PDB file of C-alpha atoms in Angstrom:
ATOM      1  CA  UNK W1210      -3.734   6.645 -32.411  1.00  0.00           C
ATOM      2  CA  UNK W1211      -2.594   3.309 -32.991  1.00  0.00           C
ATOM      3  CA  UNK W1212      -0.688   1.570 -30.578  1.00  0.00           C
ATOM      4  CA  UNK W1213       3.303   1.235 -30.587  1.00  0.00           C
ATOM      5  CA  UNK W1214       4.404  -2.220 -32.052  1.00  0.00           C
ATOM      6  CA  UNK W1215       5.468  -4.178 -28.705  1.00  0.00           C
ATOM      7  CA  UNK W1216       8.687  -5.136 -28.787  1.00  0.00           C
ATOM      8  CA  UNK W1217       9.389  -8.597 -29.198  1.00  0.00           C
ATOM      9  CA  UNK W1218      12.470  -9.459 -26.508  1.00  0.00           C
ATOM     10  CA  UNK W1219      11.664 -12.034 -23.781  1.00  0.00           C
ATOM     11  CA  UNK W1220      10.838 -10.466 -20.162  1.00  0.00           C
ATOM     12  CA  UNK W1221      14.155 -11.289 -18.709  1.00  0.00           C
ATOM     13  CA  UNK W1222      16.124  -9.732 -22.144  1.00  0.00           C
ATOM     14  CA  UNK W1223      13.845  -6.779 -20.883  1.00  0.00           C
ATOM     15  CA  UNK W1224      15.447  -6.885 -17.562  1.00  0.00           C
ATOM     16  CA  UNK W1225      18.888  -7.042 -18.363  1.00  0.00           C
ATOM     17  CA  UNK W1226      18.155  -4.009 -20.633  1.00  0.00           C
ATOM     18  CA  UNK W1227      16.396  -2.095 -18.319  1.00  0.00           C
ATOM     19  CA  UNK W1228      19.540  -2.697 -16.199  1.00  0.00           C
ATOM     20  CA  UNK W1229      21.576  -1.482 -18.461  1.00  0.00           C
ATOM     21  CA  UNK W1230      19.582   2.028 -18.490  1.00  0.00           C
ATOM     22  CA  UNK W1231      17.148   1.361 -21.012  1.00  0.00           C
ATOM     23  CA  UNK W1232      14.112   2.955 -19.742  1.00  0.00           C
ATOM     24  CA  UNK W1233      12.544   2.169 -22.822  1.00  0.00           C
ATOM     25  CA  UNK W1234      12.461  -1.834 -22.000  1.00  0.00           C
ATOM     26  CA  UNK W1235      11.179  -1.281 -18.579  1.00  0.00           C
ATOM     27  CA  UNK W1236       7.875   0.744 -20.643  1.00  0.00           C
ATOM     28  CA  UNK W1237       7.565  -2.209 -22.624  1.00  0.00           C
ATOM     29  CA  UNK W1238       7.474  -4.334 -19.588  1.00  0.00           C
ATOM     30  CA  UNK W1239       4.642  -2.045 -18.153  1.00  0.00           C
ATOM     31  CA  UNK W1240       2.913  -2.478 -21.228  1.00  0.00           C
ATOM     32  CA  UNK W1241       2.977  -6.246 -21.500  1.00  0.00           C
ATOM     33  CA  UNK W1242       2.219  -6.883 -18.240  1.00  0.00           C
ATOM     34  CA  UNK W1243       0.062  -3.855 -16.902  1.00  0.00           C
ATOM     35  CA  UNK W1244      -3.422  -5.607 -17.256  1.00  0.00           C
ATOM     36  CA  UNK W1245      -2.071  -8.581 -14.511  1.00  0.00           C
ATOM     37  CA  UNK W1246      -0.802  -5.832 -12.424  1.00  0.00           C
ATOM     38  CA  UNK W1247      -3.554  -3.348 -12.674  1.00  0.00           C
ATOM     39  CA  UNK W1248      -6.228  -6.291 -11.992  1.00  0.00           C
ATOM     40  CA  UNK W1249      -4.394  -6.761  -9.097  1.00  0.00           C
ATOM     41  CA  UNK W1250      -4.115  -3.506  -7.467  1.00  0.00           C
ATOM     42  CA  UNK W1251      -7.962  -2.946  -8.279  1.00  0.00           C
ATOM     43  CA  UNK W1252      -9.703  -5.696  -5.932  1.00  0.00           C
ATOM     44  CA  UNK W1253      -8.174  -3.327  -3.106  1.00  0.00           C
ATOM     45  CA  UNK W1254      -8.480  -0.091  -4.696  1.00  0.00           C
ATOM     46  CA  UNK W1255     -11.610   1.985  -3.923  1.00  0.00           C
ATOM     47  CA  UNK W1256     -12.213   4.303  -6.410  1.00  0.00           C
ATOM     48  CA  UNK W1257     -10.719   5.093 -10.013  1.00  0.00           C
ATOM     49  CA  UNK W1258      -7.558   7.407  -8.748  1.00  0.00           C
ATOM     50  CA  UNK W1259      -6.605   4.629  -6.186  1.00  0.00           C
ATOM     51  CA  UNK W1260      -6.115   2.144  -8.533  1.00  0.00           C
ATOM     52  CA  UNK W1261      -3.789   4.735 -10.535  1.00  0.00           C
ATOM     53  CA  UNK W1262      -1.953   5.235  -7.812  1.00  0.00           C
ATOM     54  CA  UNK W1263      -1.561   1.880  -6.860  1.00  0.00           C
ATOM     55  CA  UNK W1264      -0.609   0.577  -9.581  1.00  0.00           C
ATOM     56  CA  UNK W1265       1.928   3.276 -10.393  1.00  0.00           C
ATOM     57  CA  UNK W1266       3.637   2.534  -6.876  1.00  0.00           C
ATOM     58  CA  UNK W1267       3.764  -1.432  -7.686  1.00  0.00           C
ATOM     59  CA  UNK W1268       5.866  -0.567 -11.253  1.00  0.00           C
ATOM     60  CA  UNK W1269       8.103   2.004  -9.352  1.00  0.00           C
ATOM     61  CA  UNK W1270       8.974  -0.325  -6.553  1.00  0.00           C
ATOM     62  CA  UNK W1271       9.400  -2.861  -9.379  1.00  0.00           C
ATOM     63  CA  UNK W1272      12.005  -0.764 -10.965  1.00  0.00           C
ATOM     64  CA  UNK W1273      13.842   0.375  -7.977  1.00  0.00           C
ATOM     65  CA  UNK W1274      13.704  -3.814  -7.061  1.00  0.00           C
ATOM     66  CA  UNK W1275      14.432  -4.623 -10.570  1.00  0.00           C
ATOM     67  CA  UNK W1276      17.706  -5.975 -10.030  1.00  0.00           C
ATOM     68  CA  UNK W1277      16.982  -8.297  -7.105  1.00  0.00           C
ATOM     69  CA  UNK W1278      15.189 -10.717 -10.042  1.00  0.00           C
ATOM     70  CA  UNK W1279      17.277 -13.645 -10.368  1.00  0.00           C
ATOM     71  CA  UNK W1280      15.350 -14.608 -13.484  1.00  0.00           C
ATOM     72  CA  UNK W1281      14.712 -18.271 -11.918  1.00  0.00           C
ATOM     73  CA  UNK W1282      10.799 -18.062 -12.124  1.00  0.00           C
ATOM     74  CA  UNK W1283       8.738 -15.600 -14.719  1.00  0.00           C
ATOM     75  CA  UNK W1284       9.252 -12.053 -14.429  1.00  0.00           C
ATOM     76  CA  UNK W1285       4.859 -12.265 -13.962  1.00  0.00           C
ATOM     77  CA  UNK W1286       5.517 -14.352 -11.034  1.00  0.00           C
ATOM     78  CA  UNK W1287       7.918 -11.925  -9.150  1.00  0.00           C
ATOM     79  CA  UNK W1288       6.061  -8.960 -10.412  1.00  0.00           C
ATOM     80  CA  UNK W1289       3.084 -10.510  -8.775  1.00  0.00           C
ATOM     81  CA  UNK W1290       4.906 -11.308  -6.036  1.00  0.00           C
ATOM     82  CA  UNK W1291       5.902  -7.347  -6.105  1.00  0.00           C
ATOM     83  CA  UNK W1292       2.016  -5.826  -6.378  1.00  0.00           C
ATOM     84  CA  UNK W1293       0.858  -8.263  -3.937  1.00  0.00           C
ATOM     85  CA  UNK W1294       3.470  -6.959  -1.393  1.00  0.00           C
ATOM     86  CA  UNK W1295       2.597  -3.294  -2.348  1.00  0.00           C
ATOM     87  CA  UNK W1296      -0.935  -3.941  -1.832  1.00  0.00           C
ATOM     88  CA  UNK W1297      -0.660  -5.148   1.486  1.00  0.00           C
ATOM     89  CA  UNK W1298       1.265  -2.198   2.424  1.00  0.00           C
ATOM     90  CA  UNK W1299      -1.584   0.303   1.062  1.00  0.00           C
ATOM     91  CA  UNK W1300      -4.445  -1.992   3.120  1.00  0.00           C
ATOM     92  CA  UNK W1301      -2.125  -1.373   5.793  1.00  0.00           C
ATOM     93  CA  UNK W1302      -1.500   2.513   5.684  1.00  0.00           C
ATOM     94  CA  UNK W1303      -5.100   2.525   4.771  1.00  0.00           C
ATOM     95  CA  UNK W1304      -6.054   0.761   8.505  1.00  0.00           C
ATOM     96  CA  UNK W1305      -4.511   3.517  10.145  1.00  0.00           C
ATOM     97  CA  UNK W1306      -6.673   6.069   8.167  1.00  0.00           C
ATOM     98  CA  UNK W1307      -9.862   4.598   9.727  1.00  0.00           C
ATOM     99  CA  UNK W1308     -12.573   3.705   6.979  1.00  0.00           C
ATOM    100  CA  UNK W1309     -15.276   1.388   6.998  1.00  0.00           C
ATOM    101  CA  UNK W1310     -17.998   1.418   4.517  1.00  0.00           C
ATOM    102  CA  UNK W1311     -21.230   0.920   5.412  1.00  0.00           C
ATOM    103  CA  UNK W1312     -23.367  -2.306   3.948  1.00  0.00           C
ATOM    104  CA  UNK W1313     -26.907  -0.690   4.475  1.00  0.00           C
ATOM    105  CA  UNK W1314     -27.503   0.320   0.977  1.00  0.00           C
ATOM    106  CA  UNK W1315     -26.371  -3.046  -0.553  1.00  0.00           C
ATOM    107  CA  UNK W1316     -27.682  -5.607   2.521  1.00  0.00           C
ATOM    108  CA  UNK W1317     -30.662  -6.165   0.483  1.00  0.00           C
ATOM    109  CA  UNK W1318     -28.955  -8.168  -2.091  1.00  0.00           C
ATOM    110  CA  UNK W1319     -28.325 -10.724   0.930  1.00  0.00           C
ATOM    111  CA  UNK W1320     -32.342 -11.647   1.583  1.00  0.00           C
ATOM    112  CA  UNK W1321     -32.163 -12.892  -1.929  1.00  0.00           C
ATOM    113  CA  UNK W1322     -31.585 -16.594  -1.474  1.00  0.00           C
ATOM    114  CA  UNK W1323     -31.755 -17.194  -5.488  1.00  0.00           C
ATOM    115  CA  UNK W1324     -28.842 -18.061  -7.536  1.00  0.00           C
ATOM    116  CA  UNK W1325     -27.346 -14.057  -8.897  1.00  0.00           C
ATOM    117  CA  UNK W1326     -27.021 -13.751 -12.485  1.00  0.00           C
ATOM    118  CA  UNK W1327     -24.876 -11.519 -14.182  1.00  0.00           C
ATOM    119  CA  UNK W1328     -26.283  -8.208 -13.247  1.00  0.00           C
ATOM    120  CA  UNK W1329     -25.980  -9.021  -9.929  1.00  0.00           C
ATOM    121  CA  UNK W1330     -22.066  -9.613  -9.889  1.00  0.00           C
ATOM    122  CA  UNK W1331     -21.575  -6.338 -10.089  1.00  0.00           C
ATOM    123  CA  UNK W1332     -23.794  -5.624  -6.935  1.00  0.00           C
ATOM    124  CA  UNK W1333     -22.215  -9.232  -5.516  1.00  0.00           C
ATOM    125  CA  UNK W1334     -18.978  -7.458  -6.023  1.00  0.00           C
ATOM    126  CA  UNK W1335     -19.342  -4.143  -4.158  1.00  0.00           C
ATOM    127  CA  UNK W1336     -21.160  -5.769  -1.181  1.00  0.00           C
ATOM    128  CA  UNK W1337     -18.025  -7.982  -1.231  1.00  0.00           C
ATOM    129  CA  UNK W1338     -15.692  -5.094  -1.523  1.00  0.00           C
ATOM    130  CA  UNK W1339     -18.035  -3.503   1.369  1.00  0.00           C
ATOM    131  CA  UNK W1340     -17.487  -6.484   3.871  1.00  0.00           C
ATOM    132  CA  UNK W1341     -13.693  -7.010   2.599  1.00  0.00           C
ATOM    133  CA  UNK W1342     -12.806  -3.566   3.809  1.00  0.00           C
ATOM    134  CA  UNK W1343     -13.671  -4.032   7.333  1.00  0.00           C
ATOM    135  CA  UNK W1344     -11.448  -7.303   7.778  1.00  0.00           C
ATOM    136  CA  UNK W1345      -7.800  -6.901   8.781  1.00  0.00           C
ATOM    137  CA  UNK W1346      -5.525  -6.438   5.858  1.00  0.00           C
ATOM    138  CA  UNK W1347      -3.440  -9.958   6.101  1.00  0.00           C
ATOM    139  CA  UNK W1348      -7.485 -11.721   6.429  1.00  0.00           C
ATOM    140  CA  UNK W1349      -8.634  -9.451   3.304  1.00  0.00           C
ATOM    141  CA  UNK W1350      -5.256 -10.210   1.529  1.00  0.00           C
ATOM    142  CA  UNK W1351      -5.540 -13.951   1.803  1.00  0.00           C
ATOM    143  CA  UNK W1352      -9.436 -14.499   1.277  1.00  0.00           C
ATOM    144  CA  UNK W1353      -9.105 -12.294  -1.320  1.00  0.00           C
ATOM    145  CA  UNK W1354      -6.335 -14.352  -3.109  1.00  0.00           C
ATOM    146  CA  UNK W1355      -7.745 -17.313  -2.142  1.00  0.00           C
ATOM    147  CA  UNK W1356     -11.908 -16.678  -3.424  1.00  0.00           C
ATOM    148  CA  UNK W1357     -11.761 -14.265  -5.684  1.00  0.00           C
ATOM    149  CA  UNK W1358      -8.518 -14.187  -7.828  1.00  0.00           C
ATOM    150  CA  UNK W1359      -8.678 -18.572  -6.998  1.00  0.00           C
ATOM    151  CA  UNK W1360      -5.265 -18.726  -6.293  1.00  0.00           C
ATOM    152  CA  UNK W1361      -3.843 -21.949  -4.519  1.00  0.00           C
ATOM    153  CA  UNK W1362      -2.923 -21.983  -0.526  1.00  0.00           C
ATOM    154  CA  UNK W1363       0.632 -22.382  -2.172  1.00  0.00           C
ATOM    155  CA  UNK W1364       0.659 -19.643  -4.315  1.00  0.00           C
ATOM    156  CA  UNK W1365      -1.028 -17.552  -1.977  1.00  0.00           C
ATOM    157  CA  UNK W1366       1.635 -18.385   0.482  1.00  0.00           C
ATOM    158  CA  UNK W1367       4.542 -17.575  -2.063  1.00  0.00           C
ATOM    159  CA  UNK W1368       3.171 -14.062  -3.185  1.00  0.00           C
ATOM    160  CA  UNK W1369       2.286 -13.561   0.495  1.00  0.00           C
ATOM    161  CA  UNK W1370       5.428 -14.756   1.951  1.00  0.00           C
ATOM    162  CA  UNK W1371       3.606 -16.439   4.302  1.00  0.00           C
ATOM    163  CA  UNK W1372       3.843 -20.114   5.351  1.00  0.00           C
ATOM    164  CA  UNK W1373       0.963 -22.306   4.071  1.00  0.00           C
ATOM    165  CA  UNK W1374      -0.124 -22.757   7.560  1.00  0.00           C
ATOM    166  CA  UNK W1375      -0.373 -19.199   8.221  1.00  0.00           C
ATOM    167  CA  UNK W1376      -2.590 -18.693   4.807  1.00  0.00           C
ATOM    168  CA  UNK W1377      -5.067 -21.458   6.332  1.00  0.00           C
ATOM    169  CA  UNK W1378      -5.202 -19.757   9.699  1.00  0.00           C
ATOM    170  CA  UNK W1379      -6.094 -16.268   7.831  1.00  0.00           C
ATOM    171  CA  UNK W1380      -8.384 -17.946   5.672  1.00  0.00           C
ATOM    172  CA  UNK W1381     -10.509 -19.339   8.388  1.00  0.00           C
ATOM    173  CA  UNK W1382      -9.969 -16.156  10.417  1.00  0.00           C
ATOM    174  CA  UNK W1383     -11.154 -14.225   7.304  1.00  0.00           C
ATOM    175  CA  UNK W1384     -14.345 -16.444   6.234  1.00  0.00           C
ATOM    176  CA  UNK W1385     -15.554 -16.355  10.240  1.00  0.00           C
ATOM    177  CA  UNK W1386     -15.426 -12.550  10.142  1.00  0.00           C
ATOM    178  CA  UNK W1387     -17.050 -11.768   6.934  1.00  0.00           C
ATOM    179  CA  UNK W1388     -19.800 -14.207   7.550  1.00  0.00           C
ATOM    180  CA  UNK W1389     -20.191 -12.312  10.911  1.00  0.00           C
ATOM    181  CA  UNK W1390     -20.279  -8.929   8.989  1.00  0.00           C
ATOM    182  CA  UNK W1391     -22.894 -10.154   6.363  1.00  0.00           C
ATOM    183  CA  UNK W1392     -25.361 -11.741   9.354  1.00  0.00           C
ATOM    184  CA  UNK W1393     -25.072  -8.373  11.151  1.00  0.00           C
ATOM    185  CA  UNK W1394     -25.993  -6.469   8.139  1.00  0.00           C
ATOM    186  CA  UNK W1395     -28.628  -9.378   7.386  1.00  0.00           C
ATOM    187  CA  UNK W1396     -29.970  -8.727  10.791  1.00  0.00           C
ATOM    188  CA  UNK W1397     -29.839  -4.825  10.580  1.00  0.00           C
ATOM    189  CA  UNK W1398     -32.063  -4.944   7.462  1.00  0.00           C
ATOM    190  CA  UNK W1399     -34.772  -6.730   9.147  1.00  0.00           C
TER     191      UNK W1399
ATOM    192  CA  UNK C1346     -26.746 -22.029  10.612  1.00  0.00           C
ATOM    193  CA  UNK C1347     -22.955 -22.075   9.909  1.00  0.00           C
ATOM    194  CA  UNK C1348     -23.485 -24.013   6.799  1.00  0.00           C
ATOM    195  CA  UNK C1349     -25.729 -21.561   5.546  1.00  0.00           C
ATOM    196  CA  UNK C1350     -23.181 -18.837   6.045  1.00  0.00           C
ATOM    197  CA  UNK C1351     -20.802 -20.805   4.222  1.00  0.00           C
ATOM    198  CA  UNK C1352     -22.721 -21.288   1.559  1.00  0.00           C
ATOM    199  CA  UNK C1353     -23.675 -17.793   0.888  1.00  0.00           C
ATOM    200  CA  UNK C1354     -20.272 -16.782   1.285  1.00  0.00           C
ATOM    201  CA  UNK C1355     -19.152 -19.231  -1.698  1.00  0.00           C
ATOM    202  CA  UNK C1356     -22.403 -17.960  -3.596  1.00  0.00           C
ATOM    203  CA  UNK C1357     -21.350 -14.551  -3.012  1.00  0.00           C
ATOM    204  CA  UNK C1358     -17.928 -15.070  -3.927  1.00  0.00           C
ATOM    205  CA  UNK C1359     -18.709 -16.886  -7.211  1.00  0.00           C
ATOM    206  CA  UNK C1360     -21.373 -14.031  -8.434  1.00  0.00           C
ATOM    207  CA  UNK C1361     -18.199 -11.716  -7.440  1.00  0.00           C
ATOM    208  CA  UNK C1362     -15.748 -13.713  -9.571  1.00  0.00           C
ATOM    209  CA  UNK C1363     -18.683 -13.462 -12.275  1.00  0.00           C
ATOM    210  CA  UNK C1364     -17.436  -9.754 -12.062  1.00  0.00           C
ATOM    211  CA  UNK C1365     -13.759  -9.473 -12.414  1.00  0.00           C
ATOM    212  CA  UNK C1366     -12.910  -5.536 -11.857  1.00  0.00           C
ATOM    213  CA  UNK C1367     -12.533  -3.447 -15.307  1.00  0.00           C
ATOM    214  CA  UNK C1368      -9.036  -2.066 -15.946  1.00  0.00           C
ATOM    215  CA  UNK C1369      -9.131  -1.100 -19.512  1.00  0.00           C
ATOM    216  CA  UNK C1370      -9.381   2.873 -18.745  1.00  0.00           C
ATOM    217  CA  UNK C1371      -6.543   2.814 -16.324  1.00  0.00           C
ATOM    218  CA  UNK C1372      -4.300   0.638 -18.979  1.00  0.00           C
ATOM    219  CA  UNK C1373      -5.115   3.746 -21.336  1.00  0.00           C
ATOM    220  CA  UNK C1374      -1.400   5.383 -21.562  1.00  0.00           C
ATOM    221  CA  UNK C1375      -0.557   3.952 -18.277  1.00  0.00           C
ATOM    222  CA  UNK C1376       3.290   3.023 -19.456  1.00  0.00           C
ATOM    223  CA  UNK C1377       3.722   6.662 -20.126  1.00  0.00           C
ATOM    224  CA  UNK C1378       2.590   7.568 -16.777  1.00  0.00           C
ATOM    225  CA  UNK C1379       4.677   5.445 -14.710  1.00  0.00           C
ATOM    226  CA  UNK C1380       7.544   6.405 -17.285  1.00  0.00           C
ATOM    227  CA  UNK C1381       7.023  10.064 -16.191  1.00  0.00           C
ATOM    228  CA  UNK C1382       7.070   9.059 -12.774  1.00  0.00           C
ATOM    229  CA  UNK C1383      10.510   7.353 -13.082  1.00  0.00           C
ATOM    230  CA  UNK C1384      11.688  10.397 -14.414  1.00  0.00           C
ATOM    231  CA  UNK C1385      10.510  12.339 -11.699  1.00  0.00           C
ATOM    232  CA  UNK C1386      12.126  10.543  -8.978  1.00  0.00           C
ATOM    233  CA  UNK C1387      15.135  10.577 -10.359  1.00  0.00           C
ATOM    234  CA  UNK C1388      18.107  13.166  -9.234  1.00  0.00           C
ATOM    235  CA  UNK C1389      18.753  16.228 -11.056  1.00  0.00           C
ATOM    236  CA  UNK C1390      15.248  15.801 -12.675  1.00  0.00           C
ATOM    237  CA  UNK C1391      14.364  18.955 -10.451  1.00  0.00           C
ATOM    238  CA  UNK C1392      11.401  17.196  -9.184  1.00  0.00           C
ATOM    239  CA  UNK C1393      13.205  15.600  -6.147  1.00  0.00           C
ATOM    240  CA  UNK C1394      10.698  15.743  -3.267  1.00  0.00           C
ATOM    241  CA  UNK C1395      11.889  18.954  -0.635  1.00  0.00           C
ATOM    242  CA  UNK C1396      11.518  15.716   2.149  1.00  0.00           C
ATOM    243  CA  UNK C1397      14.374  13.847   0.645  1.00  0.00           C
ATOM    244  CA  UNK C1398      16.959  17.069  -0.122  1.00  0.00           C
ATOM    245  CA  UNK C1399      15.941  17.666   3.680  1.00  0.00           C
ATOM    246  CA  UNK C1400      17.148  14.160   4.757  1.00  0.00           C
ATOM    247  CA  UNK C1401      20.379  14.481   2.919  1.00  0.00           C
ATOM    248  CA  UNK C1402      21.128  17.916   4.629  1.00  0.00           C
ATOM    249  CA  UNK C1403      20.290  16.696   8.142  1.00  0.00           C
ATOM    250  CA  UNK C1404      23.686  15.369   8.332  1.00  0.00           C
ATOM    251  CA  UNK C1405      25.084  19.732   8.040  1.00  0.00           C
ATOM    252  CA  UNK C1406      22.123  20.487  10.196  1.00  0.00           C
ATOM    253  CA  UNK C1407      23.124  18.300  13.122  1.00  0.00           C
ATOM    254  CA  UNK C1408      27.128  19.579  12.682  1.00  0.00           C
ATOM    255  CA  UNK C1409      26.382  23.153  12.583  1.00  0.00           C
ATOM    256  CA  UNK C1410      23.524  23.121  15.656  1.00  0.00           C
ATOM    257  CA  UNK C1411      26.918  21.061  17.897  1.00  0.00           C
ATOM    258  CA  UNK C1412      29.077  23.862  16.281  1.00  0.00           C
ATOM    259  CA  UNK C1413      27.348  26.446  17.104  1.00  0.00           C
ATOM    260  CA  UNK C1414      26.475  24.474  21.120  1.00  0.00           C
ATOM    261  CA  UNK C1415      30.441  24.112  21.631  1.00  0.00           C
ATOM    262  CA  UNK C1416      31.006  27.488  20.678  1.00  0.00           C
ATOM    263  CA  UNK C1417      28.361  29.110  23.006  1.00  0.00           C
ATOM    264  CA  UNK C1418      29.682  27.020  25.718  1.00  0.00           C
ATOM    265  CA  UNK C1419      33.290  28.082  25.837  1.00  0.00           C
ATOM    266  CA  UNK C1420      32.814  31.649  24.630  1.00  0.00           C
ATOM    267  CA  UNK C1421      30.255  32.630  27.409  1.00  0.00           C
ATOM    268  CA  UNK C1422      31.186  31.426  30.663  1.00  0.00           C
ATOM    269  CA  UNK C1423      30.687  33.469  33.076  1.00  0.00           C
ATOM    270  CA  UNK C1424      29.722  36.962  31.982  1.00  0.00           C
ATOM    271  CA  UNK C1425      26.337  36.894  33.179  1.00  0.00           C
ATOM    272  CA  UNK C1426      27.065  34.829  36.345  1.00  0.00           C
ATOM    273  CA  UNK C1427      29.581  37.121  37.213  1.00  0.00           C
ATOM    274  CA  UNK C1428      28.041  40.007  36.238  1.00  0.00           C
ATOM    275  CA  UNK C1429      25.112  39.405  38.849  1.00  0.00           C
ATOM    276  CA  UNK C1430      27.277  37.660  41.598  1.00  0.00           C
ATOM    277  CA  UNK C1431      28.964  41.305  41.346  1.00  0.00           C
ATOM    278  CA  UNK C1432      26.034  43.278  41.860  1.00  0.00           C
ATOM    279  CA  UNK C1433      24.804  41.108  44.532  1.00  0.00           C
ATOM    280  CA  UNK C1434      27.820  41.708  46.259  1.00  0.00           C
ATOM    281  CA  UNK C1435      27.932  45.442  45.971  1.00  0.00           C
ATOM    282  CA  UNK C1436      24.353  45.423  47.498  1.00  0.00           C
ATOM    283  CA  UNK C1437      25.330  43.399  50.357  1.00  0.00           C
ATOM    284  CA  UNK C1438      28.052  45.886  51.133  1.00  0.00           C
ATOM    285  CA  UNK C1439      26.069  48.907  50.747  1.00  0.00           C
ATOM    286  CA  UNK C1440      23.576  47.359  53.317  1.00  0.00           C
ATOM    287  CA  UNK C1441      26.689  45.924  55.534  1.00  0.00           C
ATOM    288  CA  UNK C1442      27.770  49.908  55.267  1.00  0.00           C
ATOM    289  CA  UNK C1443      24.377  51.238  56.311  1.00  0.00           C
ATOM    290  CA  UNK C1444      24.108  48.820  59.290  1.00  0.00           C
ATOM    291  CA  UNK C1445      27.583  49.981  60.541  1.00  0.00           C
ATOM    292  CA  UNK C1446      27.372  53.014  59.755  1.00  0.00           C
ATOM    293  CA  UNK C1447      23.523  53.552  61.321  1.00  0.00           C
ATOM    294  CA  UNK C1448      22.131  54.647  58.303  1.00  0.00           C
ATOM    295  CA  UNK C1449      18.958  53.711  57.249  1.00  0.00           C
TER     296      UNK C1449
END
C-alpha cells in the first residue's frame, strides 16, 4: 500500500490546526517527524515493544503539551525537547525496577585493541547499551546525548533543562563510571 | 592507565555511532497507532482507564464515608453503653441483696 501524500502545511500551521481539533494534522506531524523521535526513544529502549511504547508516550505527552509551543524555535526542537524529557522519566521508573545487564557475554569485544569495523558496531553498540544501563539515568542521559547522538554541551543542556555546568559535571561523572564498568568486566574476563 | 580508558571509551563510542539504532519497523503505521491511542484516552471513548473514573469519584466517596460517620455518631449514643451500665447495675444489686439478705 502506498503511502498517504504528506500534507504540505508548515509544522506550526500543523499546530494551530491540531489546536483547533484537527486530529488529522497532529498524524501528519507524527509522520513527518516520527523517525527523529523514534531514534530517540530507541538508544534507551531495550527491546522492540519498549521502543513502541516509548515512543507512543513521547507523541501523547506531545499532544496533551501541544499548546504550551510558542512557535519561537522549530516544532523538532521542542518535540525533542519533549522525548528527551519522556525518556528520562522511563530511565527513571526503570531504576526503581532494578535491572542491570550483565557484560560477560560481550566483554570479549574489549581485549580487542584493533580499530572495529562495521560489523563490530553493532556488537560496539550493545556492549555500550550494556554499560549505559548500569549508570544513573541523568549520567546515561547526558553521555548519551553528548557521545552518541554528538549533541553540543548547549544543546544537551537545553533538551535537558539542565545548566551547562551541570551537563559537564554528569559528563565527567558518566565517562568515570563507565570506564570503571568496562575495566571490571575487562578484569572479570581474564 | 586513565588515558587508555579514555581512549577506548571514544573508540567504543565511535564504532557505536558507526551503528545508529534501526527504526524503520517501528515507523511502519506508527501515526495510526498513536492516533488510536489519542482516541483512547479521550472521554466518552469508553476506554477511560477504571483508575481515572475512580479518582473523579473519590470526591462522593469521601462525602458519603463522613455522611455515613456523622450519622452513626449522633444516632447511637448510648444504647450499648447504657445497655451494659444497666446490667452491671442489676448484678451489683442482686449481690448487694444476697449479702444483706445472707444468701449465698
Amino acid at each position: 500500500m502506498a503511502d498517504p501524500e504528506p500534507d504540505p502545511r508548515p509544522d506550526g500551521r500543523l499546530v494551530a490546526a491540531v489546536l483547533d481539533g484537527d486530529d488529522g494534522a497532529f498524524a501528519a506531524l507524527v509522520g513527518r517527524h516520527k523517525r527523529q523521535v523514534l531514534r530517540i526513544a530507541a538508544r534507551f529502549s531495550r527491546a522492540p515493544h519498549e521502543l513502541e511504547e516509548l515512543g507512543q508516550e513521547i507523541f501523547l505527552k506531545a499532544y496533551a503539551d501541544l499548546g504550551q509551543y510558542r512557535g519561537d524555535a522549530p516544532f523538532s526542537h521542542w518535540l525533542s525537547r519533549v522525548a528527551v524529557r519522556s525518556c528520562y522519566d522511563a530511565l527513571r521508573k526503570r531504576r526503581r525496577e532494578v535491572d542491570t545487564l550483565p557484560l560477560d557475554d560481550v566483554a570479549p569485544y574489549l581485549a580487542d585493541d584493533s580499530i572495529p569495523g562495521k560489523k563490530d558496531a553493532e556488537a560496539a553498540r550493545n556492549l555500550l547499551n550494556r554499560a549505559l544501563s548500569r549508570l544513573r539515568p541523568a549520567e546515561r542521559m547526558v553521555i548519551t546525548l553528548l557521545s552518541l547522538e554528538e549533541r553540543t554541551v548547549r544543546e544537551v543542556a537545553g533538551l535537558t533543562g539542565w545548566t551547562e555546568v551541570n551537563v559537564k559535571v554528569r559528563a565527567f561523572r558518566a565517562r568515570r563510571a563507565l570506564k570503571r564498568i568496562l575495566e571490571e568486566a575487562d578484569g572479570g574476563e581474564r | 592507565m586513565a588515558e587508555n580508558g579514555d581512549k577506548r571509551l571514544d573508540r567504543l563510542f565511535a564504532a557505536a555511532r558507526g551503528a545508529p539504532p534501526d527504526t524503520t519497523r517501528a515507523e511502519e503505521g506508527f501515526e495510526g497507532r498513536v492516533a488510536a491511542r489519542i482516541r483512547g484516552r479521550r472521554p466518552g471513548s469508553g476506554e477511560w482507564p477504571l483508575g481515572a473514573w475512580a479518582w473523579r469519584l473519590a470526591p462522593l466517596f469521601g462525602a458519603v464515608v463522613i455522611t455515613v460517620g456523622v450519622w452513626t455518631a449522633a444516632t447511637i449514643p448510648e444504647t450499648v453503653t447504657g445497655a451494659g451500665t444497666e446490667i452491671a447495675a442489676a448484678w451489683e444489686a442482686a449481690d448487694m441483696a444476697d449479702l444483706l439478705g445472707g444468701g449465698g
